[in-house]
Tab-separated table of C-alpha atoms in Angstrom:
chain	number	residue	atom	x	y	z
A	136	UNK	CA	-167.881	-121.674	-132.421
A	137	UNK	CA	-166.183	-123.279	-135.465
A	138	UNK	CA	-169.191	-122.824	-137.792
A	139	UNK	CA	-169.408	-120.599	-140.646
A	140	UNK	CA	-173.254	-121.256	-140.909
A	141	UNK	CA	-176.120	-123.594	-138.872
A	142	UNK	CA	-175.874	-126.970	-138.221
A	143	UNK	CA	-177.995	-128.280	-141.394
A	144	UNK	CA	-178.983	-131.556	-139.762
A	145	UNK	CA	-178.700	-134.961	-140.632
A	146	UNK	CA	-179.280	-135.638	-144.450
A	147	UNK	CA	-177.897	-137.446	-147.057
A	148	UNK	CA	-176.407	-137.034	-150.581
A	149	UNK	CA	-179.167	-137.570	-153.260
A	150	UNK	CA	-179.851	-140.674	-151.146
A	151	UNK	CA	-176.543	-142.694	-151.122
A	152	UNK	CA	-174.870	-144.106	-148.186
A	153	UNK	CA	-172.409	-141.121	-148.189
A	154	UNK	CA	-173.546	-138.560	-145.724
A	155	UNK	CA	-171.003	-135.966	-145.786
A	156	UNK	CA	-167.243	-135.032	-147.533
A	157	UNK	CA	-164.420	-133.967	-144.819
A	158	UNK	CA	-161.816	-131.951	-146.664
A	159	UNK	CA	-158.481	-131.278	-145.217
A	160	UNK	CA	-156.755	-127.555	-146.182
A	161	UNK	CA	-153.132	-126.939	-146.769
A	162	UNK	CA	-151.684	-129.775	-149.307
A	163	UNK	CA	-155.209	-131.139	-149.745
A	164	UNK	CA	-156.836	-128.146	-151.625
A	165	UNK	CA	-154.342	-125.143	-151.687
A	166	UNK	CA	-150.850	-126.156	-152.728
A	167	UNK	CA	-149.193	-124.454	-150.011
A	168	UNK	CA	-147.357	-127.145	-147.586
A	169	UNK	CA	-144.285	-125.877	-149.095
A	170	UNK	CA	-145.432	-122.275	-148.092
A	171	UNK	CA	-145.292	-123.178	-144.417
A	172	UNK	CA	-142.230	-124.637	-144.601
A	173	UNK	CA	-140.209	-121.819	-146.219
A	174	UNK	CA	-141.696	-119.543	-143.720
A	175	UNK	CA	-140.670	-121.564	-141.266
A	176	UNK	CA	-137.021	-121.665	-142.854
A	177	UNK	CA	-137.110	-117.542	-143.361
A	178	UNK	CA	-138.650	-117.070	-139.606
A	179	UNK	CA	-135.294	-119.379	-138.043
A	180	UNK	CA	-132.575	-118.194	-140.066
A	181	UNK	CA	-133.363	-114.462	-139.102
A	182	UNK	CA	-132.892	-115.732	-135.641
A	183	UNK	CA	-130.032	-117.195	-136.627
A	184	UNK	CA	-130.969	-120.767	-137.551
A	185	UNK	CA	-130.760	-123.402	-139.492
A	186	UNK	CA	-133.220	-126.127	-140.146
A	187	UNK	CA	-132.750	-129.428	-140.967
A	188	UNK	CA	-134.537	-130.800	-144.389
A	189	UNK	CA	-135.436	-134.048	-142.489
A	190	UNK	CA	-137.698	-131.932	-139.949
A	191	UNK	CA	-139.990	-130.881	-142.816
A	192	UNK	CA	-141.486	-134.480	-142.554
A	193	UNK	CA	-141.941	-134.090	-138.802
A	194	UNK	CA	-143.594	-130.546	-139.145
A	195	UNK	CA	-146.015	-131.200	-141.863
A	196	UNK	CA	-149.538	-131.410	-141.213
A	197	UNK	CA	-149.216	-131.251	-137.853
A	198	UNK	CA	-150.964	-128.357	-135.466
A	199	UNK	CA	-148.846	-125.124	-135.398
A	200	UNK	CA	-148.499	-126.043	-131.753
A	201	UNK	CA	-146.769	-129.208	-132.118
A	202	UNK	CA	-144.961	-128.061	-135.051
A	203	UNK	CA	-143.542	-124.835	-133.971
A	204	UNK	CA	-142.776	-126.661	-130.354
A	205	UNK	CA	-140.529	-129.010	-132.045
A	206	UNK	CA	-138.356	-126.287	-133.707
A	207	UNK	CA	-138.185	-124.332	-130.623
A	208	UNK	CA	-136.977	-127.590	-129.206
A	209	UNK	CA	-134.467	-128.789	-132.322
A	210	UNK	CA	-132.520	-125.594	-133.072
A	211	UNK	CA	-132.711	-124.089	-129.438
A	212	UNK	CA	-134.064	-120.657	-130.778
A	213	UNK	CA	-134.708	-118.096	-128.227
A	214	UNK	CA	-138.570	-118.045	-128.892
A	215	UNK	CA	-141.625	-118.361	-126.997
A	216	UNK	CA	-144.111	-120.356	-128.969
A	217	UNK	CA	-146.701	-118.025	-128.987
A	218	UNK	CA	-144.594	-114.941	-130.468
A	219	UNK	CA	-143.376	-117.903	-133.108
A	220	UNK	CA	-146.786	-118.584	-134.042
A	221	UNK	CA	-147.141	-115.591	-134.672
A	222	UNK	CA	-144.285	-114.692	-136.955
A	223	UNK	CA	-145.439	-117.448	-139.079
A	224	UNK	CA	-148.895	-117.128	-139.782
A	225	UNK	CA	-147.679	-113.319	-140.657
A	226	UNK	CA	-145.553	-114.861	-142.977
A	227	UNK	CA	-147.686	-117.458	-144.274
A	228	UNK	CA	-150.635	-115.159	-144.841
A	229	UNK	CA	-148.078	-112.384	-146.495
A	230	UNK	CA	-147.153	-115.392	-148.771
A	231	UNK	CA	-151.029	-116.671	-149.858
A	232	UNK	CA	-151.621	-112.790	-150.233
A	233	UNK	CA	-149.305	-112.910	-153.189
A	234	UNK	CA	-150.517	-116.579	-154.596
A	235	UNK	CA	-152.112	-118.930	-153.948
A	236	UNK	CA	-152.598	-122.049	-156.040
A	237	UNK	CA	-154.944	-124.579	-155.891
A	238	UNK	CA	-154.230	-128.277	-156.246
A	239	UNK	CA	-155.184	-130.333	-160.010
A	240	UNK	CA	-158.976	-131.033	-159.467
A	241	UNK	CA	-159.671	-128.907	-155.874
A	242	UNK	CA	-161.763	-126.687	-157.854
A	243	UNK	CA	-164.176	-129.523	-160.332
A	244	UNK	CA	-164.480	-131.468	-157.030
A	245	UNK	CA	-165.912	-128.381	-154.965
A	246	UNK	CA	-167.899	-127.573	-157.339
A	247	UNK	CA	-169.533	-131.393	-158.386
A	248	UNK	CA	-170.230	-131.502	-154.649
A	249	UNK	CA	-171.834	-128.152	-154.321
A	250	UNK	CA	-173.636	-129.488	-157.703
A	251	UNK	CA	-175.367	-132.888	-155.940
A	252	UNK	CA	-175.650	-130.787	-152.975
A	253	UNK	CA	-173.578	-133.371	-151.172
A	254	UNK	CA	-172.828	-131.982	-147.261
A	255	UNK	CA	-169.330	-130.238	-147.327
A	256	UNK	CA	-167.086	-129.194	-144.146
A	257	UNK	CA	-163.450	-127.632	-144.519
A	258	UNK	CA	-161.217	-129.265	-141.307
A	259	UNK	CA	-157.573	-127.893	-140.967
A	260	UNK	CA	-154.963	-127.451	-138.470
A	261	UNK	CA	-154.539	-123.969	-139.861
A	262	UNK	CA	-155.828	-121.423	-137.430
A	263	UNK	CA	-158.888	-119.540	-138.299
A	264	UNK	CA	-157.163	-116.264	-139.498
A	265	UNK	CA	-155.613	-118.064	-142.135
A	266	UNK	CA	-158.549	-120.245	-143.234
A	267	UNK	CA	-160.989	-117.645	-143.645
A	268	UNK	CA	-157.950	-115.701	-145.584
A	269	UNK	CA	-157.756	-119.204	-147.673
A	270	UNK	CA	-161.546	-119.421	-148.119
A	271	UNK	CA	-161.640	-116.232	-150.097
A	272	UNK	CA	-159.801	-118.351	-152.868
A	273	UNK	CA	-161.370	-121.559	-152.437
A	274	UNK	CA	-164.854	-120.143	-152.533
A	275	UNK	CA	-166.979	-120.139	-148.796
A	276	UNK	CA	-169.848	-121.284	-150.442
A	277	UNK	CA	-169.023	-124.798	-151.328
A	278	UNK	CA	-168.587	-125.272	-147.008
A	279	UNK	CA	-171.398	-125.772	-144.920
A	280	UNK	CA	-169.020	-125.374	-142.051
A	281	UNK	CA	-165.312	-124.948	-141.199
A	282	UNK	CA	-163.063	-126.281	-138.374
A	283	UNK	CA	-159.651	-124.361	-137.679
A	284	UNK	CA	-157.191	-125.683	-135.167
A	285	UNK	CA	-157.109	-123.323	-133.044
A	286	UNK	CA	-161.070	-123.660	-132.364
A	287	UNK	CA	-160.627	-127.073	-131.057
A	288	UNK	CA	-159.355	-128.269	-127.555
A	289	UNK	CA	-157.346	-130.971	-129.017
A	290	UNK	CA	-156.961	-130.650	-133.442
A	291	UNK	CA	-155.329	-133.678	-135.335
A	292	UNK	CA	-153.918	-136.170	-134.938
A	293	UNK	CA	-156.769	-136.482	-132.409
A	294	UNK	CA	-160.545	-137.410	-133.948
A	295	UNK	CA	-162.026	-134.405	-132.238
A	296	UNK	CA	-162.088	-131.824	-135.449
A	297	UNK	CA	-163.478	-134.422	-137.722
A	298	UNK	CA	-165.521	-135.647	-135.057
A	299	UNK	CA	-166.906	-131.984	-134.991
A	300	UNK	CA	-167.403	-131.369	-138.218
A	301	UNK	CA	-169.429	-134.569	-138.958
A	302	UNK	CA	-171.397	-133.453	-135.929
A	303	UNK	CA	-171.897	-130.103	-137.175
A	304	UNK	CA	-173.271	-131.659	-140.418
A	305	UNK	CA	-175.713	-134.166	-138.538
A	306	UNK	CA	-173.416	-136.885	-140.307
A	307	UNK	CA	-172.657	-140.362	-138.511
A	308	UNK	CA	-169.003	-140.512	-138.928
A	309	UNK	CA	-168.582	-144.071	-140.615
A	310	UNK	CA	-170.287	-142.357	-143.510
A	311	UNK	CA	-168.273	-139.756	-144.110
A	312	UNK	CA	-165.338	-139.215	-146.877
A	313	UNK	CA	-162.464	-137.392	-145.359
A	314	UNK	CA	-160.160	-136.640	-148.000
A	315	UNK	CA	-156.363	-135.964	-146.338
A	316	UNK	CA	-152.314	-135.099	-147.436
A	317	UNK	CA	-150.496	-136.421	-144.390
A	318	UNK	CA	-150.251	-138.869	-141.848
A	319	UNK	CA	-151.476	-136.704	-139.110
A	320	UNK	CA	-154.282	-136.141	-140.880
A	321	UNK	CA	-155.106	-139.250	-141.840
A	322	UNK	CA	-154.543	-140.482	-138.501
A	323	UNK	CA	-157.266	-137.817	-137.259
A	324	UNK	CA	-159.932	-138.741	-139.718
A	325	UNK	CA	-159.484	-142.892	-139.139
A	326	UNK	CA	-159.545	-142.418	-135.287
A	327	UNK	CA	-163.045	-140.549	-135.994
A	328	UNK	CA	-164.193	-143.737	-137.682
A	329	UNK	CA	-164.056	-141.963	-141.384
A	330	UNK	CA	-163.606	-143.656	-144.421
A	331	UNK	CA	-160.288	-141.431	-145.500
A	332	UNK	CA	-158.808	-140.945	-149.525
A	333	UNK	CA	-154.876	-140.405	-148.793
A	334	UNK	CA	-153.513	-137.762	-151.781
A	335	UNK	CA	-149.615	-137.572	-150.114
A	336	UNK	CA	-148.232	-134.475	-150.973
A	337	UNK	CA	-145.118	-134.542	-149.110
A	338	UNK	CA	-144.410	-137.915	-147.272
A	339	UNK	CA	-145.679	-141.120	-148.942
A	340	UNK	CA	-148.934	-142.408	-147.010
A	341	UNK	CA	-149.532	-146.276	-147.649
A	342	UNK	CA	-153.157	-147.763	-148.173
A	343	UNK	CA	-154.887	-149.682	-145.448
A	344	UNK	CA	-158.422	-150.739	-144.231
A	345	UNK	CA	-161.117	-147.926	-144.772
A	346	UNK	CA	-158.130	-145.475	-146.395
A	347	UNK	CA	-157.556	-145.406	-150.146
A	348	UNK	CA	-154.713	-143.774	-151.962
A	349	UNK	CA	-154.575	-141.568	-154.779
A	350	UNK	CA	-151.968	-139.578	-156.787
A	351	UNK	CA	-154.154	-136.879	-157.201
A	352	UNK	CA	-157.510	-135.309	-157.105
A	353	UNK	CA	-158.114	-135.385	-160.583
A	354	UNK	CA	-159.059	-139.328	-159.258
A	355	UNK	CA	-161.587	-138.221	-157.101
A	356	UNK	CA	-165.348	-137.076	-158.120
A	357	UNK	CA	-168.503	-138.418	-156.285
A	358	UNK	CA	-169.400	-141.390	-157.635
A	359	UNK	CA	-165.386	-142.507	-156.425
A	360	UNK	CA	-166.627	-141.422	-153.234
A	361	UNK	CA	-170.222	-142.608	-152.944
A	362	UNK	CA	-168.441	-145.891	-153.935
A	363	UNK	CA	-166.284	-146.069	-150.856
A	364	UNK	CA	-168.713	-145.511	-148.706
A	365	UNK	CA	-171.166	-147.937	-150.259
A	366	UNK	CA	-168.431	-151.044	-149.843
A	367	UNK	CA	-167.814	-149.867	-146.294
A	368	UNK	CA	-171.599	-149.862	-145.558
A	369	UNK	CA	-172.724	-152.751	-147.611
């Protein structure tokens, strides 16, 4: 079960047209994209490899599945992918045990939805040892649910985990802010039939119908949102 409490049924946000806020994890909220990566750097070179800069664009946001599988495949290591994944989300969690810093704004906008009691859902490709690790920063009481990627038959870029979450929230989809870092994850949330705000953190992301980009979230707060929803609606 990927929920950290009930379903709370369907409802809406003080009334407006947005139902619910989807809110991606690593590079979304916690500034920690570069954490995975340098794990991923320490965990190859002391089996004796290199990696490539240029794969940290391939890697990113992606499911450690699909991620890890591609390095096994690029540098030839002499891995399984299963004791990989482990190694890194050892090192990864070693790593937010020391710090962990939160992205400009993560912190205002959790807590101005948690204020307009606006439905909230955390929806990550992290697996759920490391999210509920996360959450202890973040705070676990601005989500009415959580979704980790390795609680999901199929995590982004397929629409299931948003699909799931908006479920789990009693939300219809096409009223729902998903607010994303990467391509895979933006490619999740569209295919769901979300409205999605793009904040890149490591690979540019360009606007397009029903997904608006930002710099940062210090640009997003609810009325942004209600507003995006309320054109898409209207």
């Amino acid at each position: 079960m990927t929920t950290t409490i009930p379903a709370l049924g369907t409802r809406t946000a003080e009334g407006s047209a947005l139902q619910a806020v989807l809110l991606d994890m690593d590079g979304t909220l916690v500034d920690t994209e570069g954490f995975w990566w340098d794990v991923e750097v320490e965990v190859f070179a002391a089996l004796g490899h290199t990696l490539d800069d240029s794969w940290r664009h391939v890697v990113v946001g992606g499911p450690m599945s699909r991620s890890a599988g591609f390095l096994i495949e690029a540098t030839g290591a002499d891995i399984t992918l299963a004791e990989l994944s482990v190694l890194l989300n050892d090192g990864f969690e070693a790593r937010i045990g020391r710090a962990l810093p939160l992205m400009p704004g993560a912190s205002r906008l959790l807590a101005e939805l948690a204020a307009h009691s606006v439905p909230t859902a955390l929806v990550s490709a992290s697996h759920r040892r490391i999210i509920d690790r996360v959450l202890t920063s973040l705070g676990p009481q601005y989500f009415a649910l959580t979704v980790a990627g390795d609680e999901v038959e199929r995590t982004k870029p397929f629409p299931d985990p948003y699909l799931l979450a908006a479920s789990g929230l009693g939300a219809d989809p096409a009223r729902c802010a998903v607010v994303e870092d990467t391509a895979t994850g933006v490619a999740a949330a569209e295919a769901a039939g979300c409205h999605v705000v793009a904040v890149p953190s490591v690979a540019p992301i360009a606007p397009a119908a029903r997904r608006t980009v930002v710099t940062s979230l210090e640009e997003v707060d609810l009325p942004f949102l209600r507003g995006l929803i309320a054109t898409t609606v209207n």
